[in-house]
Short mmCIF file of C-alpha atoms in Angstrom, two decimals:
data_model
loop_
_atom_site.label_atom_id
_atom_site.label_comp_id
_atom_site.label_asym_id
_atom_site.label_seq_id
_atom_site.Cartn_x
_atom_site.Cartn_y
_atom_site.Cartn_z
CA MET A 1 22.93 -2.45 19.67
CA ALA A 2 24.51 -5.29 17.64
CA LYS A 3 22.24 -8.16 16.66
CA MET A 4 22.82 -11.58 18.20
CA PRO A 5 23.94 -13.85 15.29
CA ILE A 6 22.31 -17.28 15.17
CA GLU A 7 23.18 -19.75 12.42
CA ILE A 8 20.91 -22.59 11.38
CA ILE A 9 22.29 -25.80 9.93
CA THR A 10 20.32 -28.25 7.77
CA VAL A 11 21.40 -31.85 7.42
CA SER A 12 21.59 -31.66 3.62
CA GLU A 13 20.63 -29.59 0.60
CA ARG A 14 17.74 -32.04 0.11
CA PHE A 15 16.20 -31.23 3.48
CA GLN A 16 12.45 -31.88 3.08
CA PHE A 17 11.23 -28.63 4.62
CA LEU A 18 13.97 -26.31 3.40
CA LYS A 19 11.48 -23.88 1.83
CA GLU A 20 9.51 -23.60 5.08
CA LEU A 21 12.71 -23.19 7.10
CA ARG A 22 13.93 -20.41 4.82
CA GLY A 23 10.54 -18.75 5.15
CA ALA A 24 10.71 -18.94 8.94
CA ILE A 25 14.22 -17.45 8.98
CA ASP A 26 13.23 -14.56 6.72
CA TYR A 27 10.06 -13.88 8.67
CA ALA A 28 11.81 -14.03 12.04
CA ASN A 29 14.29 -11.43 10.79
CA ASP A 30 11.50 -9.20 9.48
CA LEU A 31 9.66 -9.29 12.81
CA GLN A 32 12.43 -7.92 15.03
CA GLU A 33 15.84 -6.25 15.12
CA ASP A 34 17.61 -7.90 18.06
CA PHE A 35 18.53 -11.25 16.49
CA PHE A 36 19.82 -12.18 13.06
CA PHE A 37 19.05 -15.68 11.81
CA GLU A 38 20.72 -17.17 8.74
CA LEU A 39 21.56 -20.55 7.23
CA LEU A 40 25.16 -21.64 7.68
CA ALA A 41 27.18 -21.34 4.46
CA PRO A 42 27.09 -24.54 2.29
CA ALA A 43 30.84 -25.21 2.59
CA GLU A 44 30.63 -25.16 6.37
CA ARG A 45 27.28 -26.95 6.49
CA ALA A 46 28.77 -29.94 4.67
CA HIS A 47 30.80 -30.82 7.77
CA PHE A 48 27.58 -31.57 9.65
CA GLU A 49 25.99 -33.91 7.09
CA PHE A 50 27.16 -37.13 8.72
CA ILE A 51 25.01 -36.37 11.77
CA SER A 52 21.85 -37.31 9.88
CA PHE A 53 22.99 -40.79 8.81
CA ASP A 54 21.59 -42.78 11.73
CA LYS A 55 17.86 -43.32 12.12
CA VAL A 56 18.05 -42.52 15.84
CA ARG A 57 20.66 -40.26 17.44
CA HIS A 58 21.46 -39.52 21.05
CA SER A 59 21.14 -35.78 21.53
CA ARG A 60 24.20 -35.53 23.78
CA GLU A 61 26.39 -37.19 21.15
CA VAL A 62 25.13 -34.85 18.45
CA LEU A 63 25.77 -31.78 20.59
CA GLN A 64 29.29 -33.02 21.29
CA SER A 65 29.86 -33.55 17.56
CA MET A 66 28.58 -30.06 16.83
CA ASP A 67 31.03 -28.61 19.34
CA THR A 68 33.93 -30.53 17.78
CA ILE A 69 33.03 -29.49 14.23
CA ARG A 70 32.60 -25.84 15.22
CA LYS A 71 36.19 -25.82 16.49
CA GLN A 72 37.40 -27.26 13.17
CA ILE A 73 35.68 -24.84 10.82
CA LYS A 74 36.92 -21.29 10.49
CA GLY A 75 35.06 -18.16 11.44
CA PHE A 76 32.92 -16.85 14.28
CA HIS A 77 29.98 -19.14 15.06
CA PRO A 78 28.83 -18.40 18.64
CA PHE A 79 25.30 -19.80 18.28
CA LEU A 80 24.36 -22.83 16.18
CA ILE A 81 21.00 -24.57 15.78
CA LEU A 82 21.03 -27.87 13.90
CA VAL A 83 17.84 -29.18 12.26
CA VAL A 84 17.84 -32.94 11.63
CA GLU A 85 15.38 -35.45 10.19
CA SER A 86 16.32 -38.43 12.35
CA GLU A 87 14.74 -39.31 15.69
CA LEU A 88 16.41 -37.96 18.82
CA GLU A 89 16.71 -39.52 22.25
CA THR A 90 18.43 -39.07 25.61
CA ASP A 91 19.46 -41.58 28.27
CA ASN A 92 15.92 -41.61 29.65
CA LEU A 93 13.67 -40.31 26.89
CA ALA A 94 12.95 -41.25 23.30
CA ASN A 95 11.41 -39.41 20.37
CA ILE A 96 12.15 -35.94 21.76
CA PHE A 97 11.72 -32.71 19.82
CA GLY A 98 15.19 -31.39 20.57
CA SER A 99 17.86 -30.51 23.09
CA ALA A 100 20.40 -27.78 23.79
CA HIS A 101 23.60 -26.87 25.56
CA GLY A 102 22.78 -23.24 26.12
CA LYS A 103 26.08 -22.25 27.73
CA LYS A 104 27.96 -23.44 24.65
CA GLY A 105 25.48 -21.87 22.25
CA LEU A 106 24.49 -25.20 20.71
CA ALA A 107 21.03 -26.63 20.04
CA LEU A 108 19.32 -29.12 17.78
CA PHE A 109 15.78 -30.19 16.99
CA THR A 110 14.19 -32.65 14.61
CA THR A 111 11.33 -32.80 12.13
CA SER A 112 10.91 -36.54 12.70
CA ASN A 113 7.38 -37.48 13.79
CA VAL A 114 6.29 -33.84 13.73
CA ALA A 115 4.70 -33.09 10.35
CA VAL A 116 1.07 -34.32 10.21
CA LEU A 117 1.27 -36.03 13.63
CA ILE A 118 1.86 -32.84 15.64
CA VAL A 119 1.92 -29.88 13.26
CA PRO A 120 0.04 -29.82 9.91
CA GLU A 121 2.53 -30.43 7.11
CA ASP A 122 1.70 -27.11 5.45
CA LYS A 123 2.27 -25.31 8.78
CA MET A 124 5.85 -26.42 9.42
CA MET A 125 6.95 -22.80 9.12
CA ALA A 126 5.23 -22.25 12.48
CA TYR A 127 7.22 -25.12 14.00
CA PHE A 128 10.51 -23.63 12.77
CA LEU A 129 9.63 -20.16 14.05
CA TYR A 130 8.87 -21.64 17.45
CA TYR A 131 12.18 -23.45 17.78
CA LEU A 132 14.25 -20.57 16.45
CA ALA A 133 12.81 -18.46 19.27
CA ARG A 134 12.89 -21.27 21.83
CA TYR A 135 16.58 -22.05 21.51
CA THR A 136 17.53 -18.40 21.14
CA LEU A 137 15.93 -17.94 24.53
CA ASN A 138 17.93 -20.91 25.81
CA PHE A 139 21.18 -19.31 24.62
CA ILE A 140 20.36 -16.13 26.56
CA ASN A 141 19.11 -17.92 29.70
CA PRO A 142 20.80 -21.35 29.75
CA LEU A 143 20.19 -21.99 33.45
CA HIS A 144 16.43 -21.53 33.47
CA LYS A 145 14.76 -24.88 34.17
CA GLY A 146 11.52 -26.36 32.90
CA HIS A 147 8.55 -27.34 35.09
CA LEU A 148 6.61 -30.61 35.20
CA ASP A 149 3.14 -29.08 35.49
CA GLN A 150 1.45 -28.00 32.27
CA ARG A 151 0.82 -24.26 32.02
CA GLY A 152 0.73 -23.73 28.28
CA CYS A 153 4.27 -22.42 28.74
CA VAL A 154 7.41 -22.83 26.64
CA TYR A 155 9.07 -24.40 29.69
CA ASP A 156 6.44 -27.16 30.10
CA LYS A 157 7.93 -30.67 30.03
CA LYS A 158 5.32 -31.67 27.42
CA THR A 159 4.31 -35.11 28.66
CA LEU A 160 2.14 -35.28 25.56
CA LYS A 161 3.91 -34.21 22.39
CA THR A 162 0.80 -32.33 21.31
CA ASP A 163 1.29 -30.11 24.38
CA LEU A 164 3.79 -28.29 22.18
CA LEU A 165 0.85 -26.59 20.45
CA LYS A 166 -0.33 -25.04 23.73
CA SER A 167 2.78 -22.86 23.94
CA MET A 168 2.87 -21.91 20.26
CA LYS A 169 1.14 -18.61 20.92
CA ASN A 170 1.44 -15.01 21.96
CA ARG A 171 2.53 -14.70 25.62
CA ALA A 172 3.89 -18.24 25.60
CA LEU A 173 5.52 -17.96 29.03
CA CYS A 174 3.70 -18.57 32.28
CA SER A 175 3.78 -15.61 34.67
CA GLU A 176 6.41 -17.26 36.89
CA CYS A 177 8.86 -17.94 34.04
CA GLU A 178 8.23 -14.53 32.54
CA SER A 179 9.03 -12.80 35.83
CA MET A 180 12.20 -14.80 36.34
CA LEU A 181 13.48 -14.24 32.81
CA ILE A 182 13.07 -10.48 32.82
CA SER A 183 14.39 -9.97 36.34
CA ALA A 184 17.52 -7.92 36.98
CA GLY A 185 19.59 -11.07 37.48
CA THR A 186 19.30 -12.31 33.89
CA SER A 187 21.17 -11.19 30.80
CA MET A 188 18.11 -10.77 28.59
CA THR A 189 17.16 -7.22 27.67
CA ILE A 190 13.57 -6.05 27.47
CA ASN A 191 14.01 -5.52 23.72
CA GLN A 192 15.10 -9.14 23.31
CA PHE A 193 12.10 -10.21 25.38
CA PHE A 194 9.65 -8.45 23.06
CA ALA A 195 11.55 -9.57 19.95
CA LEU A 196 11.13 -13.22 20.94
CA ASN A 197 7.53 -12.53 21.85
CA LYS A 198 6.85 -11.48 18.28
CA ILE A 199 8.33 -14.69 16.91
CA PHE A 200 6.39 -16.94 19.29
CA ALA A 201 3.21 -15.00 18.52
CA ALA A 202 3.76 -15.38 14.78
CA SER A 203 4.20 -19.13 15.22
CA GLY A 204 0.84 -19.37 16.94
CA GLU A 205 -0.92 -17.14 14.44
CA ILE A 206 0.13 -19.37 11.55
CA LEU A 207 -1.36 -22.39 13.31
CA GLN A 208 -4.56 -20.56 14.25
CA ILE A 209 -5.16 -19.24 10.76
CA SER A 210 -4.92 -22.76 9.37
CA ASP A 211 -7.98 -23.68 11.46
CA LEU A 212 -10.08 -21.41 9.27
CA ILE A 213 -10.02 -24.00 6.53
CA VAL A 214 -11.94 -26.52 8.63
CA LYS A 215 -14.00 -24.40 11.02
CA LYS A 216 -17.24 -22.62 10.29
CA ASN A 217 -18.44 -19.14 11.13
CA GLN A 218 -14.92 -17.87 11.73
CA ILE A 219 -15.43 -14.51 10.05
CA LYS A 220 -16.83 -11.48 11.85
CA LEU A 221 -17.63 -8.10 10.39
CA TYR A 222 -17.04 -4.88 12.31
CA PRO A 223 -18.94 -2.32 10.21
CA ASP A 224 -18.01 0.67 12.37
CA SER A 225 -14.32 0.16 11.61
CA LYS A 226 -14.79 -1.51 8.19
CA LYS A 227 -12.88 -4.60 9.28
CA ILE A 228 -13.14 -8.30 8.71
CA GLU A 229 -11.79 -10.40 11.56
CA PHE A 230 -10.48 -13.92 10.91
CA GLU A 231 -10.56 -16.37 13.85
CA GLY A 232 -10.34 -13.52 16.33
CA ARG A 233 -6.75 -12.83 15.39
CA ILE A 234 -6.20 -11.38 11.93
CA GLU A 235 -8.02 -8.10 11.34
CA ILE A 236 -8.19 -6.73 7.81
CA LYS A 237 -9.52 -3.25 7.25
CA PHE A 238 -11.10 -2.32 3.89
CA GLU A 239 -12.67 0.81 2.53
CA PRO A 240 -16.48 0.32 2.25
CA LEU A 241 -16.56 -0.45 -1.48
CA LEU A 242 -13.79 -3.04 -1.31
CA LEU A 243 -15.39 -4.67 1.73
CA ALA A 244 -18.73 -4.85 -0.07
CA ILE A 245 -17.12 -6.51 -3.11
CA TYR A 246 -15.24 -8.98 -0.90
CA LEU A 247 -18.44 -9.92 0.95
CA LEU A 248 -20.14 -10.47 -2.40
CA PHE A 249 -17.59 -13.17 -3.22
CA LEU A 250 -17.80 -14.68 0.26
CA HIS A 251 -21.55 -14.88 -0.26
CA ASN A 252 -21.16 -16.66 -3.62
CA GLU A 253 -19.25 -19.73 -2.51
CA ASP A 254 -19.09 -21.27 -6.00
CA GLY A 255 -17.68 -18.11 -7.50
CA ILE A 256 -18.85 -15.53 -10.01
CA LYS A 257 -18.18 -15.63 -13.74
CA LEU A 258 -16.85 -12.34 -15.04
CA ASP A 259 -19.56 -12.07 -17.68
CA GLU A 260 -22.08 -11.99 -14.83
CA LEU A 261 -20.54 -8.65 -13.84
CA ASP A 262 -20.81 -7.14 -17.31
CA LYS A 263 -23.53 -4.55 -17.71
CA PRO A 264 -26.11 -5.85 -20.23
CA ILE A 265 -26.22 -4.07 -23.55
CA LYS A 266 -29.62 -3.59 -25.13
CA VAL A 267 -29.51 -4.65 -28.76
CA GLN A 268 -31.61 -2.43 -30.98
CA GLY A 269 -34.33 -4.27 -32.84
CA GLU A 270 -34.40 -7.27 -30.50
CA GLU A 271 -37.43 -8.01 -28.34
CA HIS A 272 -35.55 -8.60 -25.08
CA ASP A 273 -34.15 -5.66 -23.17
CA GLY A 274 -30.70 -7.15 -22.63
CA SER A 275 -31.29 -7.66 -18.91
CA ASN A 276 -28.91 -9.87 -16.95
CA THR A 277 -30.59 -11.24 -13.84
CA LYS A 278 -27.31 -12.29 -12.20
CA TYR A 279 -25.72 -8.93 -12.96
CA GLU A 280 -28.60 -7.08 -11.35
CA LYS A 281 -28.50 -9.40 -8.35
CA HIS A 282 -24.76 -8.91 -7.79
CA LEU A 283 -25.02 -5.16 -8.26
CA LYS A 284 -27.87 -4.86 -5.77
CA THR A 285 -26.02 -7.06 -3.26
CA VAL A 286 -22.90 -4.88 -3.35
CA PHE A 287 -24.99 -1.71 -3.23
CA SER A 288 -27.00 -3.00 -0.26
CA ILE A 289 -23.85 -3.89 1.70
CA HIS A 290 -22.11 -0.65 0.78
CA ASP A 291 -25.17 1.37 1.75
CA LYS A 292 -25.06 -0.13 5.23
CA LEU A 293 -21.34 0.50 5.61
CA ILE A 294 -21.35 4.23 4.84
CA PRO A 295 -22.43 6.78 7.48
CA ARG A 296 -26.16 7.46 7.75
CA HIS A 297 -25.83 11.14 6.84
CA LYS A 298 -24.43 10.14 3.45
CA ARG A 299 -27.44 8.02 2.50
CA ASP A 300 -29.43 10.71 0.70
CA ASN A 301 -30.87 10.17 -2.78
CA GLU A 302 -28.14 12.09 -4.57
CA LYS A 303 -25.42 10.11 -2.82
CA ASN A 304 -27.23 6.85 -3.49
CA LYS A 305 -27.29 7.59 -7.21
CA TYR A 306 -23.58 8.38 -7.12
CA ASN A 307 -22.80 5.24 -5.11
CA PHE A 308 -24.82 3.07 -7.48
CA ASP A 309 -22.93 4.41 -10.50
CA MET A 310 -19.62 4.02 -8.66
CA ILE A 311 -20.37 0.39 -7.82
CA GLU A 312 -21.51 -0.33 -11.35
CA PHE A 313 -18.23 1.08 -12.64
CA ALA A 314 -16.20 -0.82 -10.01
CA LEU A 315 -17.73 -4.16 -10.97
CA GLY A 316 -17.31 -3.39 -14.66
CA PRO A 317 -14.28 -1.60 -16.14
CA ARG A 318 -12.47 -1.27 -12.80
CA ARG A 319 -13.08 -4.76 -11.39
CA HIS A 320 -9.59 -6.17 -12.02
CA GLU A 321 -8.10 -3.15 -10.30
CA LYS A 322 -10.42 -3.67 -7.32
CA PHE A 323 -9.68 -7.41 -7.12
CA ALA A 324 -5.94 -6.71 -7.18
CA LYS A 325 -6.26 -4.10 -4.44
CA ILE A 326 -8.29 -6.45 -2.22
CA ASN A 327 -5.79 -9.28 -2.75
CA ARG A 328 -2.85 -7.01 -1.99
CA ILE A 329 -4.41 -5.93 1.31
CA ILE A 330 -4.98 -9.55 2.32
CA LYS A 331 -1.48 -10.68 1.32
CA ASP A 332 0.04 -7.91 3.40
CA LYS A 333 -1.78 -9.17 6.50
CA PHE A 334 -1.15 -12.90 6.25
CA MET A 335 2.29 -14.26 7.09
CA ASP A 336 1.94 -17.45 5.08
CA ASP A 337 1.39 -17.24 1.32
CA LEU A 338 -0.32 -20.64 1.26
CA ILE A 339 -2.90 -19.46 3.78
CA ALA A 340 -3.35 -16.11 2.07
CA GLN A 341 -4.17 -17.90 -1.20
CA GLN A 342 -7.26 -19.38 0.45
CA PHE A 343 -8.72 -15.90 1.01
CA LEU A 344 -7.86 -14.15 -2.26
CA ILE A 345 -10.31 -13.52 -5.11
CA LEU A 346 -8.84 -15.80 -7.76
CA GLY A 347 -9.80 -17.55 -10.98
CA SER A 348 -8.65 -17.71 -14.59
CA ARG A 349 -10.44 -15.86 -17.37
CA SER A 350 -12.52 -18.92 -18.28
CA GLU A 351 -13.33 -19.91 -14.69
CA PRO A 352 -15.47 -18.24 -12.01
CA LYS A 353 -13.65 -15.84 -9.70
CA ARG A 354 -14.00 -17.12 -6.15
CA ILE A 355 -12.58 -17.21 -2.64
CA GLU A 356 -11.38 -20.75 -1.95
CA ALA A 357 -12.09 -20.59 1.80
CA ALA A 358 -15.68 -19.37 1.35
CA LYS A 359 -17.13 -22.86 1.01
CA PHE A 360 -15.33 -24.06 4.15
CA ILE A 361 -16.00 -21.28 6.61
CA GLY A 362 -19.78 -21.12 6.37
CA CYS A 363 -20.24 -17.41 5.82
CA LYS A 364 -23.10 -17.40 3.28
CA GLU A 365 -25.82 -17.17 5.94
CA TYR A 366 -23.80 -14.61 7.85
CA VAL A 367 -23.51 -12.37 4.78
CA ASP A 368 -27.25 -12.85 4.22
CA GLN A 369 -27.81 -11.41 7.69
CA ILE A 370 -25.53 -8.49 6.94
CA ILE A 371 -27.47 -7.68 3.81
CA LYS A 372 -30.87 -7.93 5.52
CA ASN A 373 -30.01 -6.36 8.83
CA LEU A 374 -26.47 -5.13 9.33
CA ILE A 375 -24.74 -6.87 12.22
CA THR A 376 -22.89 -4.35 14.35
CA VAL A 377 -20.32 -5.76 16.72
CA LYS A 378 -18.99 -3.04 19.01
CA ASN A 379 -15.83 -2.83 21.05
CA ALA A 380 -13.72 -5.18 18.94
CA ARG A 381 -10.91 -6.63 21.01
CA SER A 382 -7.32 -5.63 20.44
CA TYR A 383 -4.99 -8.55 19.84
CA GLU A 384 -1.75 -6.64 20.14
CA GLU A 385 -0.43 -7.96 23.43
CA PRO A 386 3.11 -8.29 24.66
CA PHE A 387 4.55 -11.73 25.62
CA LEU A 388 7.69 -14.60 25.62
CA GLY A 389 9.57 -18.19 26.33
CA ASP A 390 12.30 -21.23 26.32
CA HIS A 391 14.03 -23.90 28.37
CA ALA A 392 16.99 -25.10 30.36
CA ASN A 393 20.60 -25.96 29.72
CA ASN A 394 21.01 -29.24 27.84
CA GLN A 395 17.44 -30.22 28.67
CA PRO A 396 15.58 -32.36 26.15
CA ASP A 397 12.34 -30.97 24.86
CA ASN A 398 9.92 -33.81 25.56
CA ASN A 399 9.61 -37.50 25.41
CA GLN A 400 8.64 -40.82 23.95
CA PRO A 401 5.22 -41.67 22.49
CA VAL A 402 3.01 -44.33 24.04
CA GLY A 403 1.10 -46.23 21.40
CA HIS A 404 1.69 -43.54 18.75
CA ASN A 405 3.73 -40.45 18.10
CA SER A 406 1.53 -37.92 19.85
CA SER A 407 2.34 -38.69 23.48
CA THR A 408 5.46 -39.17 25.54
CA SER A 409 6.69 -41.34 28.38
CA PRO A 410 9.95 -42.35 30.06
CA LYS A 411 12.23 -44.31 27.76
CA THR A 412 12.25 -48.08 28.23
CA GLY A 413 14.16 -50.87 26.57
CA LYS A 414 11.43 -51.18 23.93
CA LYS A 415 10.45 -48.76 21.24
CA HIS A 416 6.72 -48.07 21.15
#
């Protein structure tokens, strides 16, 4: 089946969040095979630049301008999404997120009053993913209407602008909207439904992962399956040795200098025996964790001797290889490179190697418990659930703030 082509237009080459938008487009394409998102070619995009000149634009006027320009430029452009930086309004509402004319395949949304106030500035990729999926859904089902009551659904009216966050998640449609959109009377296929589900889910995951930087005790260990679970959403599976090394660095929040992992060399003729207290401590910590992660029948004396030598070798000559392997596994799981960086084992040659997030997520005591008495959490939940969501033809996506930019209300003669 041919992919549905959706072109995204930025107001200028100097668009503030161009990197995040490109990342969202690439990731949305990687997630599914039913839609193809791409930026409109520069020569054609230039025709839309004038739209961003005013501080506040009426969404209906912008949509009309988009329709006029599309007729003037050459080529096949059935679905266009314009991203602007100016505020948007309708006849009755101010400071809206966006609007669409689904039947004509036109939509726009803004970044104005979004970064920091609604979505963390470093999480704008999640915002773009959400609206790529949201207006794609609107193109497929332009007649589906929103509802006034708040259900954590894509079709909520969002009386408070922060209500947007409630539908940035997996299964972002309420049961009623979901049933209506996948009924026999609509044009959306089940494959398109699940494709959009993946994009909405990814949007929510990016936001949820960012919470790890400020919350404590957000890491859980599942020893039976050798997994670390982040915030109940991202599960990373390691082999026992790699997991033990990773927990060592989580336990040492300030990091570990590489010379602390070097096996002491006894110098002949000197009185001291070349012992390295920190080296012995780190080695015993990794061994203790590893011992608890391997099956009980493998914990005989001969195996223990082998495991001790293996760990000693892994922390010594093979440590850079092990660090690289751990980091590669983590990078492959996280969608956002900026988030992934917080959980990698990093540090220059002269600085301690450490995990940046370790000091924020309060896992030192938890790892202490693992070392003393292994915590076994059984029946880990599966987070692979199906989902979906979007809104109605030429309907604005929420309203005007009261007092500040995080709530909405009917538009009046005054700007709040």
